[in-house]
Amino acid sequence: MLTSMAATMFATAGCIQHHTQGETMRDCPTLLDMIAGLIAIPSISSADPLLDQGNRAVIDLLAGWLQDSGFRVEIMPLPGAPARANLIATLGSGPGGLVLAGHTDTVPFDEQRWNHDPFCMSEHNQRLYGLGSSDMKAFLALAIEAARGLQPGDLHEPLIILATADEETSMAGARLLLEQQRPRARFAIIGEPTGLLPVRMHKGIFMESISLHGQSGHSSDPALGNSALEGMHRVIGTLLDWRNELQSGFRNQLFAVPVPTLNLGHVHGGDNPNRICAECELQIDLRPLPGMAIDELRGELQHRVRQTLAGSGIDVTFRALFEGIPAMETPASAHIVQLAEQLTGQRAGAVAFSTEAPYLTGLGMETIVLGPGNIEQAHQPDEYLSLARLQPTVDLLQNAIKSVCINPGQLL
Ligand SMILES: [Zn+2]
């Protein structure tokens, strides 16, 4: 049980240097030491190679604690990326079971705007500050804490703690799990920041670049060229019409924005007022509702753009800026949804951000997103996790473990 006194004592100890890679550990450290230890290891994911760090040291730290806690630990390196790995840690055996899942990477941070050291957990005003406190390294420490003292013999169905790589960028870790068809279990809880409210639905996302190739020429005579910019004007009209169609065809009231969105985020074309524009690029994102398949949407997008340009002499190339994450939906009637609703006393809802849930769903698990952080604090300077969220999260996870792994016969 965590008390504010314990937290204060910890804080006065200052920033403690925690177990480093390769150190032998006999006892699993306290919850706060684990959270601080995870935050202390930078594991930034970024498309910018100068910022990108990999997550292997975090995985090794977790692997040590989990091994000491009696879990069978498997590290699954990402092919061709030695600094990245997933971790599958299993207590107990047999079919069924519960996965507690989280990603080990964080987004980059803006040093100038932080008032706390992002890599040195500090406690202030009943909050634990640090990069990854809310989104979401702390959840993995909470999952280990919830399993503290459990023996394999206590479990009728296995408990699996799953830690992934590269969630914040490519979802490469989750994609690899799907490819390898591991781990398998009946249920999964992903501890992304939902303010301890169960979430059974989120939108998908993909990003596409549309480049039009016309012909430059002197602006005094339109016949000398073929304006890619004017072509783009028509393409944008087509996309806005398509957006209207999508928004009148698809609606889900569980979302704050109940329709799919299509954003024209970036456009660049031409160079000079007196030259006919030869090249023009538009970048969009599209966020589908559950039930809308990304492959089909991409096909439709390309078909409509090509049709718009047919006969114009303007060529088009498409490039996936972000391959995409499918939307996720676990039915309201699913056991994991009902269990989460029972344990939290809250109706399961929907969020606007994407998670690894579609990949775990793809592995056959009934999946819910439910974690202690708040999305408002994620990806922000001075990211924090409220101390008041720790014990309720441990209690909730212990109850979920009891219901799924220890007494599965009594499952709802
Ligand atoms: Zn996250």
PDB file of C-alpha atoms in Angstrom, residues 119-337:
ATOM      1  CA  PHE A 119      14.562  11.381 -16.587  1.00  0.00           C
ATOM      2  CA  CYS A 120      14.612  11.862 -12.830  1.00  0.00           C
ATOM      3  CA  MET A 121      11.268  11.035 -11.247  1.00  0.00           C
ATOM      4  CA  SER A 122      10.309  13.711  -8.749  1.00  0.00           C
ATOM      5  CA  GLU A 123       7.296  14.032  -6.491  1.00  0.00           C
ATOM      6  CA  HIS A 124       5.549  17.343  -6.102  1.00  0.00           C
ATOM      7  CA  ASN A 125       1.945  18.189  -5.165  1.00  0.00           C
ATOM      8  CA  GLN A 126       1.055  14.488  -5.011  1.00  0.00           C
ATOM      9  CA  ARG A 127       2.269  13.966  -8.548  1.00  0.00           C
ATOM     10  CA  LEU A 128       5.110  11.894  -9.957  1.00  0.00           C
ATOM     11  CA  TYR A 129       6.815  13.868 -12.701  1.00  0.00           C
ATOM     12  CA  GLY A 130       8.868  12.272 -15.462  1.00  0.00           C
ATOM     13  CA  LEU A 131       8.827  11.368 -19.145  1.00  0.00           C
ATOM     14  CA  GLY A 132       6.770   8.196 -19.475  1.00  0.00           C
ATOM     15  CA  SER A 133       5.067   8.563 -16.077  1.00  0.00           C
ATOM     16  CA  SER A 134       1.628   8.844 -17.637  1.00  0.00           C
ATOM     17  CA  ASP A 135       2.328   7.488 -21.135  1.00  0.00           C
ATOM     18  CA  MET A 136       3.149   4.852 -20.025  1.00  0.00           C
ATOM     19  CA  LYS A 137       6.195   3.195 -18.498  1.00  0.00           C
ATOM     20  CA  ALA A 138       4.723   3.504 -14.988  1.00  0.00           C
ATOM     21  CA  PHE A 139       1.935   1.102 -15.946  1.00  0.00           C
ATOM     22  CA  LEU A 140       4.453  -1.697 -16.422  1.00  0.00           C
ATOM     23  CA  ALA A 141       5.745  -1.124 -12.890  1.00  0.00           C
ATOM     24  CA  LEU A 142       2.145  -1.171 -11.638  1.00  0.00           C
ATOM     25  CA  ALA A 143       1.523  -4.464 -13.453  1.00  0.00           C
ATOM     26  CA  ILE A 144       4.589  -6.013 -11.787  1.00  0.00           C
ATOM     27  CA  GLU A 145       3.455  -4.620  -8.436  1.00  0.00           C
ATOM     28  CA  ALA A 146       0.001  -6.166  -8.941  1.00  0.00           C
ATOM     29  CA  ALA A 147       1.649  -9.558  -9.499  1.00  0.00           C
ATOM     30  CA  ARG A 148       3.987  -9.273  -6.501  1.00  0.00           C
ATOM     31  CA  GLY A 149       4.032 -12.467  -4.471  1.00  0.00           C
ATOM     32  CA  LEU A 150       1.988 -14.505  -6.950  1.00  0.00           C
ATOM     33  CA  GLN A 151       3.238 -18.048  -7.506  1.00  0.00           C
ATOM     34  CA  PRO A 152       2.657 -20.032 -10.713  1.00  0.00           C
ATOM     35  CA  GLY A 153       0.659 -22.521  -8.639  1.00  0.00           C
ATOM     36  CA  ASP A 154      -1.811 -19.766  -7.707  1.00  0.00           C
ATOM     37  CA  LEU A 155      -2.880 -19.371 -11.312  1.00  0.00           C
ATOM     38  CA  HIS A 156      -5.302 -21.507 -13.289  1.00  0.00           C
ATOM     39  CA  GLU A 157      -4.656 -19.399 -16.359  1.00  0.00           C
ATOM     40  CA  PRO A 158      -1.414 -17.576 -17.148  1.00  0.00           C
ATOM     41  CA  LEU A 159      -0.664 -13.947 -16.424  1.00  0.00           C
ATOM     42  CA  ILE A 160       1.422 -12.307 -19.141  1.00  0.00           C
ATOM     43  CA  ILE A 161       3.155  -8.960 -18.843  1.00  0.00           C
ATOM     44  CA  LEU A 162       3.881  -7.637 -22.303  1.00  0.00           C
ATOM     45  CA  ALA A 163       6.193  -4.707 -23.029  1.00  0.00           C
ATOM     46  CA  THR A 164       6.545  -3.421 -26.565  1.00  0.00           C
ATOM     47  CA  ALA A 165       8.842  -1.281 -28.712  1.00  0.00           C
ATOM     48  CA  ASP A 166       8.191   1.673 -30.992  1.00  0.00           C
ATOM     49  CA  GLU A 167       4.535   2.301 -30.212  1.00  0.00           C
ATOM     50  CA  GLU A 168       4.972   6.041 -30.564  1.00  0.00           C
ATOM     51  CA  THR A 169       6.267   5.803 -34.135  1.00  0.00           C
ATOM     52  CA  SER A 170       5.828   2.734 -36.304  1.00  0.00           C
ATOM     53  CA  MET A 171       4.108   0.219 -33.994  1.00  0.00           C
ATOM     54  CA  ALA A 172       6.929  -2.090 -35.121  1.00  0.00           C
ATOM     55  CA  GLY A 173       6.825  -3.996 -31.836  1.00  0.00           C
ATOM     56  CA  ALA A 174       3.105  -4.710 -32.028  1.00  0.00           C
ATOM     57  CA  ARG A 175       3.353  -5.550 -35.731  1.00  0.00           C
ATOM     58  CA  LEU A 176       6.057  -8.123 -34.950  1.00  0.00           C
ATOM     59  CA  LEU A 177       3.870  -9.709 -32.270  1.00  0.00           C
ATOM     60  CA  LEU A 178       1.081 -10.087 -34.798  1.00  0.00           C
ATOM     61  CA  GLU A 179       3.484 -11.558 -37.339  1.00  0.00           C
ATOM     62  CA  GLN A 180       4.787 -14.062 -34.785  1.00  0.00           C
ATOM     63  CA  GLN A 181       1.293 -14.723 -33.457  1.00  0.00           C
ATOM     64  CA  ARG A 182       2.453 -14.214 -29.869  1.00  0.00           C
ATOM     65  CA  PRO A 183       1.469 -13.961 -27.140  1.00  0.00           C
ATOM     66  CA  ARG A 184      -1.864 -15.752 -27.038  1.00  0.00           C
ATOM     67  CA  ALA A 185      -4.369 -15.175 -24.265  1.00  0.00           C
ATOM     68  CA  ARG A 186      -8.077 -14.622 -23.770  1.00  0.00           C
ATOM     69  CA  PHE A 187      -7.946 -11.053 -22.564  1.00  0.00           C
ATOM     70  CA  ALA A 188      -5.694  -8.009 -22.678  1.00  0.00           C
ATOM     71  CA  ILE A 189      -5.576  -4.753 -20.767  1.00  0.00           C
ATOM     72  CA  ILE A 190      -3.444  -2.024 -22.329  1.00  0.00           C
ATOM     73  CA  GLY A 191      -2.488   0.576 -19.719  1.00  0.00           C
ATOM     74  CA  GLU A 192      -2.460   3.645 -21.959  1.00  0.00           C
ATOM     75  CA  PRO A 193      -3.553   6.833 -20.214  1.00  0.00           C
ATOM     76  CA  THR A 194      -7.340   6.740 -19.955  1.00  0.00           C
ATOM     77  CA  GLY A 195      -7.731   8.198 -16.465  1.00  0.00           C
ATOM     78  CA  LEU A 196      -8.723   4.714 -15.242  1.00  0.00           C
ATOM     79  CA  LEU A 197     -11.794   4.721 -17.473  1.00  0.00           C
ATOM     80  CA  PRO A 198     -12.275   1.643 -19.645  1.00  0.00           C
ATOM     81  CA  VAL A 199     -12.002   2.278 -23.376  1.00  0.00           C
ATOM     82  CA  ARG A 200     -13.242  -0.232 -25.917  1.00  0.00           C
ATOM     83  CA  MET A 201     -13.040   1.809 -29.075  1.00  0.00           C
ATOM     84  CA  HIS A 202     -10.725   4.144 -30.881  1.00  0.00           C
ATOM     85  CA  LYS A 203     -10.409   5.495 -34.364  1.00  0.00           C
ATOM     86  CA  GLY A 204      -7.752   4.396 -36.815  1.00  0.00           C
ATOM     87  CA  ILE A 205      -5.378   6.642 -38.709  1.00  0.00           C
ATOM     88  CA  PHE A 206      -3.320   6.734 -41.869  1.00  0.00           C
ATOM     89  CA  MET A 207      -1.378   9.488 -43.612  1.00  0.00           C
ATOM     90  CA  GLU A 208      -0.858   9.880 -47.315  1.00  0.00           C
ATOM     91  CA  SER A 209       1.107  12.145 -49.617  1.00  0.00           C
ATOM     92  CA  ILE A 210      -0.424  12.979 -53.006  1.00  0.00           C
ATOM     93  CA  SER A 211       2.039  14.464 -55.520  1.00  0.00           C
ATOM     94  CA  LEU A 212       0.874  15.911 -58.823  1.00  0.00           C
ATOM     95  CA  HIS A 213       3.273  16.265 -61.722  1.00  0.00           C
ATOM     96  CA  GLY A 214       2.370  18.789 -64.431  1.00  0.00           C
ATOM     97  CA  GLN A 215       4.511  20.859 -66.753  1.00  0.00           C
ATOM     98  CA  SER A 216       6.239  24.181 -66.059  1.00  0.00           C
ATOM     99  CA  GLY A 217       6.109  27.058 -68.534  1.00  0.00           C
ATOM    100  CA  HIS A 218       5.976  30.840 -68.879  1.00  0.00           C
ATOM    101  CA  SER A 219       2.925  32.184 -67.099  1.00  0.00           C
ATOM    102  CA  SER A 220       2.079  34.461 -70.027  1.00  0.00           C
ATOM    103  CA  ASP A 221       0.824  31.500 -72.058  1.00  0.00           C
ATOM    104  CA  PRO A 222      -1.080  28.724 -70.285  1.00  0.00           C
ATOM    105  CA  ALA A 223      -0.587  26.488 -73.320  1.00  0.00           C
ATOM    106  CA  LEU A 224       3.134  26.294 -72.495  1.00  0.00           C
ATOM    107  CA  GLY A 225       2.554  24.234 -69.352  1.00  0.00           C
ATOM    108  CA  ASN A 226       0.105  22.226 -67.301  1.00  0.00           C
ATOM    109  CA  SER A 227      -0.503  23.530 -63.796  1.00  0.00           C
ATOM    110  CA  ALA A 228      -0.140  20.927 -61.057  1.00  0.00           C
ATOM    111  CA  LEU A 229      -1.492  23.530 -58.655  1.00  0.00           C
ATOM    112  CA  GLU A 230      -4.729  23.876 -60.576  1.00  0.00           C
ATOM    113  CA  GLY A 231      -4.892  20.087 -60.702  1.00  0.00           C
ATOM    114  CA  MET A 232      -4.494  20.053 -56.935  1.00  0.00           C
ATOM    115  CA  HIS A 233      -7.342  22.536 -56.638  1.00  0.00           C
ATOM    116  CA  ARG A 234      -9.596  19.965 -58.306  1.00  0.00           C
ATOM    117  CA  VAL A 235      -8.178  17.132 -56.194  1.00  0.00           C
ATOM    118  CA  ILE A 236      -8.881  19.077 -53.005  1.00  0.00           C
ATOM    119  CA  GLY A 237     -12.474  19.603 -54.156  1.00  0.00           C
ATOM    120  CA  THR A 238     -12.786  15.856 -54.704  1.00  0.00           C
ATOM    121  CA  LEU A 239     -11.343  15.093 -51.273  1.00  0.00           C
ATOM    122  CA  LEU A 240     -13.691  17.501 -49.515  1.00  0.00           C
ATOM    123  CA  ASP A 241     -16.669  15.971 -51.338  1.00  0.00           C
ATOM    124  CA  TRP A 242     -15.459  12.512 -50.325  1.00  0.00           C
ATOM    125  CA  ARG A 243     -15.086  13.689 -46.730  1.00  0.00           C
ATOM    126  CA  ASN A 244     -18.723  14.850 -46.777  1.00  0.00           C
ATOM    127  CA  GLU A 245     -19.794  11.453 -48.096  1.00  0.00           C
ATOM    128  CA  LEU A 246     -17.780   9.616 -45.441  1.00  0.00           C
ATOM    129  CA  GLN A 247     -19.136  11.825 -42.704  1.00  0.00           C
ATOM    130  CA  SER A 248     -22.735  11.363 -43.756  1.00  0.00           C
ATOM    131  CA  GLY A 249     -22.233   7.609 -44.263  1.00  0.00           C
ATOM    132  CA  PHE A 250     -20.419   6.756 -41.019  1.00  0.00           C
ATOM    133  CA  ARG A 251     -21.249   7.930 -37.519  1.00  0.00           C
ATOM    134  CA  ASN A 252     -20.566   6.593 -34.052  1.00  0.00           C
ATOM    135  CA  GLN A 253     -21.954   8.538 -31.131  1.00  0.00           C
ATOM    136  CA  LEU A 254     -19.526   7.001 -28.657  1.00  0.00           C
ATOM    137  CA  PHE A 255     -16.828   9.332 -30.021  1.00  0.00           C
ATOM    138  CA  ALA A 256     -16.549  13.003 -29.083  1.00  0.00           C
ATOM    139  CA  VAL A 257     -16.065  13.636 -32.813  1.00  0.00           C
ATOM    140  CA  PRO A 258     -18.626  11.092 -34.030  1.00  0.00           C
ATOM    141  CA  VAL A 259     -17.578  11.032 -37.696  1.00  0.00           C
ATOM    142  CA  PRO A 260     -14.444  10.024 -39.581  1.00  0.00           C
ATOM    143  CA  THR A 261     -12.130  12.986 -40.208  1.00  0.00           C
ATOM    144  CA  LEU A 262      -9.944  13.881 -43.170  1.00  0.00           C
ATOM    145  CA  ASN A 263      -7.483  16.715 -42.655  1.00  0.00           C
ATOM    146  CA  LEU A 264      -5.646  18.598 -45.388  1.00  0.00           C
ATOM    147  CA  GLY A 265      -2.501  19.163 -43.361  1.00  0.00           C
ATOM    148  CA  HIS A 266       0.189  20.357 -45.746  1.00  0.00           C
ATOM    149  CA  VAL A 267       0.346  21.612 -49.292  1.00  0.00           C
ATOM    150  CA  HIS A 268       3.298  22.810 -51.295  1.00  0.00           C
ATOM    151  CA  GLY A 269       3.541  23.630 -54.955  1.00  0.00           C
ATOM    152  CA  GLY A 270       5.339  25.787 -57.459  1.00  0.00           C
ATOM    153  CA  ASP A 271       8.074  28.333 -57.010  1.00  0.00           C
ATOM    154  CA  ASN A 272       7.350  31.627 -58.746  1.00  0.00           C
ATOM    155  CA  PRO A 273       4.295  33.721 -59.604  1.00  0.00           C
ATOM    156  CA  ASN A 274       5.314  33.928 -63.244  1.00  0.00           C
ATOM    157  CA  ARG A 275       5.936  30.220 -63.756  1.00  0.00           C
ATOM    158  CA  ILE A 276       3.274  27.592 -64.345  1.00  0.00           C
ATOM    159  CA  CYS A 277       3.417  25.236 -61.386  1.00  0.00           C
ATOM    160  CA  ALA A 278       4.900  21.854 -62.347  1.00  0.00           C
ATOM    161  CA  GLU A 279       4.836  20.035 -59.005  1.00  0.00           C
ATOM    162  CA  CYS A 280       2.372  20.154 -56.138  1.00  0.00           C
ATOM    163  CA  GLU A 281       2.185  17.923 -53.078  1.00  0.00           C
ATOM    164  CA  LEU A 282      -0.635  17.543 -50.566  1.00  0.00           C
ATOM    165  CA  GLN A 283      -0.385  15.604 -47.297  1.00  0.00           C
ATOM    166  CA  ILE A 284      -3.506  14.388 -45.537  1.00  0.00           C
ATOM    167  CA  ASP A 285      -4.484  12.256 -42.602  1.00  0.00           C
ATOM    168  CA  LEU A 286      -7.656  10.245 -42.425  1.00  0.00           C
ATOM    169  CA  ARG A 287      -9.062   8.864 -39.185  1.00  0.00           C
ATOM    170  CA  PRO A 288     -11.598   6.117 -39.809  1.00  0.00           C
ATOM    171  CA  LEU A 289     -14.211   4.836 -37.390  1.00  0.00           C
ATOM    172  CA  PRO A 290     -14.333   1.157 -36.405  1.00  0.00           C
ATOM    173  CA  GLY A 291     -15.689  -0.818 -39.348  1.00  0.00           C
ATOM    174  CA  MET A 292     -13.833   1.266 -41.947  1.00  0.00           C
ATOM    175  CA  ALA A 293     -10.846  -0.632 -43.382  1.00  0.00           C
ATOM    176  CA  ILE A 294      -7.683   1.345 -44.114  1.00  0.00           C
ATOM    177  CA  ASP A 295      -6.816  -0.671 -47.258  1.00  0.00           C
ATOM    178  CA  GLU A 296     -10.218   0.044 -48.761  1.00  0.00           C
ATOM    179  CA  LEU A 297     -10.047   3.733 -47.874  1.00  0.00           C
ATOM    180  CA  ARG A 298      -6.609   4.041 -49.450  1.00  0.00           C
ATOM    181  CA  GLY A 299      -7.845   2.319 -52.603  1.00  0.00           C
ATOM    182  CA  GLU A 300     -10.870   4.613 -52.776  1.00  0.00           C
ATOM    183  CA  LEU A 301      -8.732   7.710 -52.205  1.00  0.00           C
ATOM    184  CA  GLN A 302      -6.411   6.801 -55.056  1.00  0.00           C
ATOM    185  CA  HIS A 303      -9.275   5.881 -57.359  1.00  0.00           C
ATOM    186  CA  ARG A 304     -11.059   9.201 -56.803  1.00  0.00           C
ATOM    187  CA  VAL A 305      -7.912  11.281 -57.278  1.00  0.00           C
ATOM    188  CA  ARG A 306      -7.028   9.435 -60.502  1.00  0.00           C
ATOM    189  CA  GLN A 307     -10.552   9.900 -61.798  1.00  0.00           C
ATOM    190  CA  THR A 308     -10.412  13.630 -61.063  1.00  0.00           C
ATOM    191  CA  LEU A 309      -7.196  13.982 -63.039  1.00  0.00           C
ATOM    192  CA  ALA A 310      -8.223  11.711 -65.928  1.00  0.00           C
ATOM    193  CA  GLY A 311      -7.497  13.345 -69.280  1.00  0.00           C
ATOM    194  CA  SER A 312      -5.723  16.331 -67.679  1.00  0.00           C
ATOM    195  CA  GLY A 313      -2.206  15.234 -68.591  1.00  0.00           C
ATOM    196  CA  ILE A 314      -1.229  15.558 -64.933  1.00  0.00           C
ATOM    197  CA  ASP A 315       0.392  12.509 -63.357  1.00  0.00           C
ATOM    198  CA  VAL A 316      -0.022  11.516 -59.750  1.00  0.00           C
ATOM    199  CA  THR A 317       2.042   9.521 -57.293  1.00  0.00           C
ATOM    200  CA  PHE A 318       0.900   8.390 -53.869  1.00  0.00           C
ATOM    201  CA  ARG A 319       3.145   7.737 -50.907  1.00  0.00           C
ATOM    202  CA  ALA A 320       2.117   6.367 -47.532  1.00  0.00           C
ATOM    203  CA  LEU A 321       3.536   8.782 -44.958  1.00  0.00           C
ATOM    204  CA  PHE A 322       2.184   6.507 -42.278  1.00  0.00           C
ATOM    205  CA  GLU A 323       1.023   3.043 -43.192  1.00  0.00           C
ATOM    206  CA  GLY A 324      -1.672   3.312 -40.584  1.00  0.00           C
ATOM    207  CA  ILE A 325      -3.194   1.863 -37.462  1.00  0.00           C
ATOM    208  CA  PRO A 326      -6.618   0.261 -37.779  1.00  0.00           C
ATOM    209  CA  ALA A 327      -9.534   1.430 -35.688  1.00  0.00           C
ATOM    210  CA  MET A 328     -10.316  -0.727 -32.674  1.00  0.00           C
ATOM    211  CA  GLU A 329     -13.601  -1.943 -31.303  1.00  0.00           C
ATOM    212  CA  THR A 330     -14.293  -4.513 -28.629  1.00  0.00           C
ATOM    213  CA  PRO A 331     -18.025  -5.191 -28.359  1.00  0.00           C
ATOM    214  CA  ALA A 332     -19.848  -3.875 -25.301  1.00  0.00           C
ATOM    215  CA  SER A 333     -20.903  -7.455 -24.582  1.00  0.00           C
ATOM    216  CA  ALA A 334     -17.306  -8.780 -24.419  1.00  0.00           C
ATOM    217  CA  HIS A 335     -16.265 -10.288 -21.081  1.00  0.00           C
ATOM    218  CA  ILE A 336     -13.278  -7.994 -20.717  1.00  0.00           C
ATOM    219  CA  VAL A 337     -15.483  -4.940 -21.222  1.00  0.00           C
TER     220      VAL A 337
END
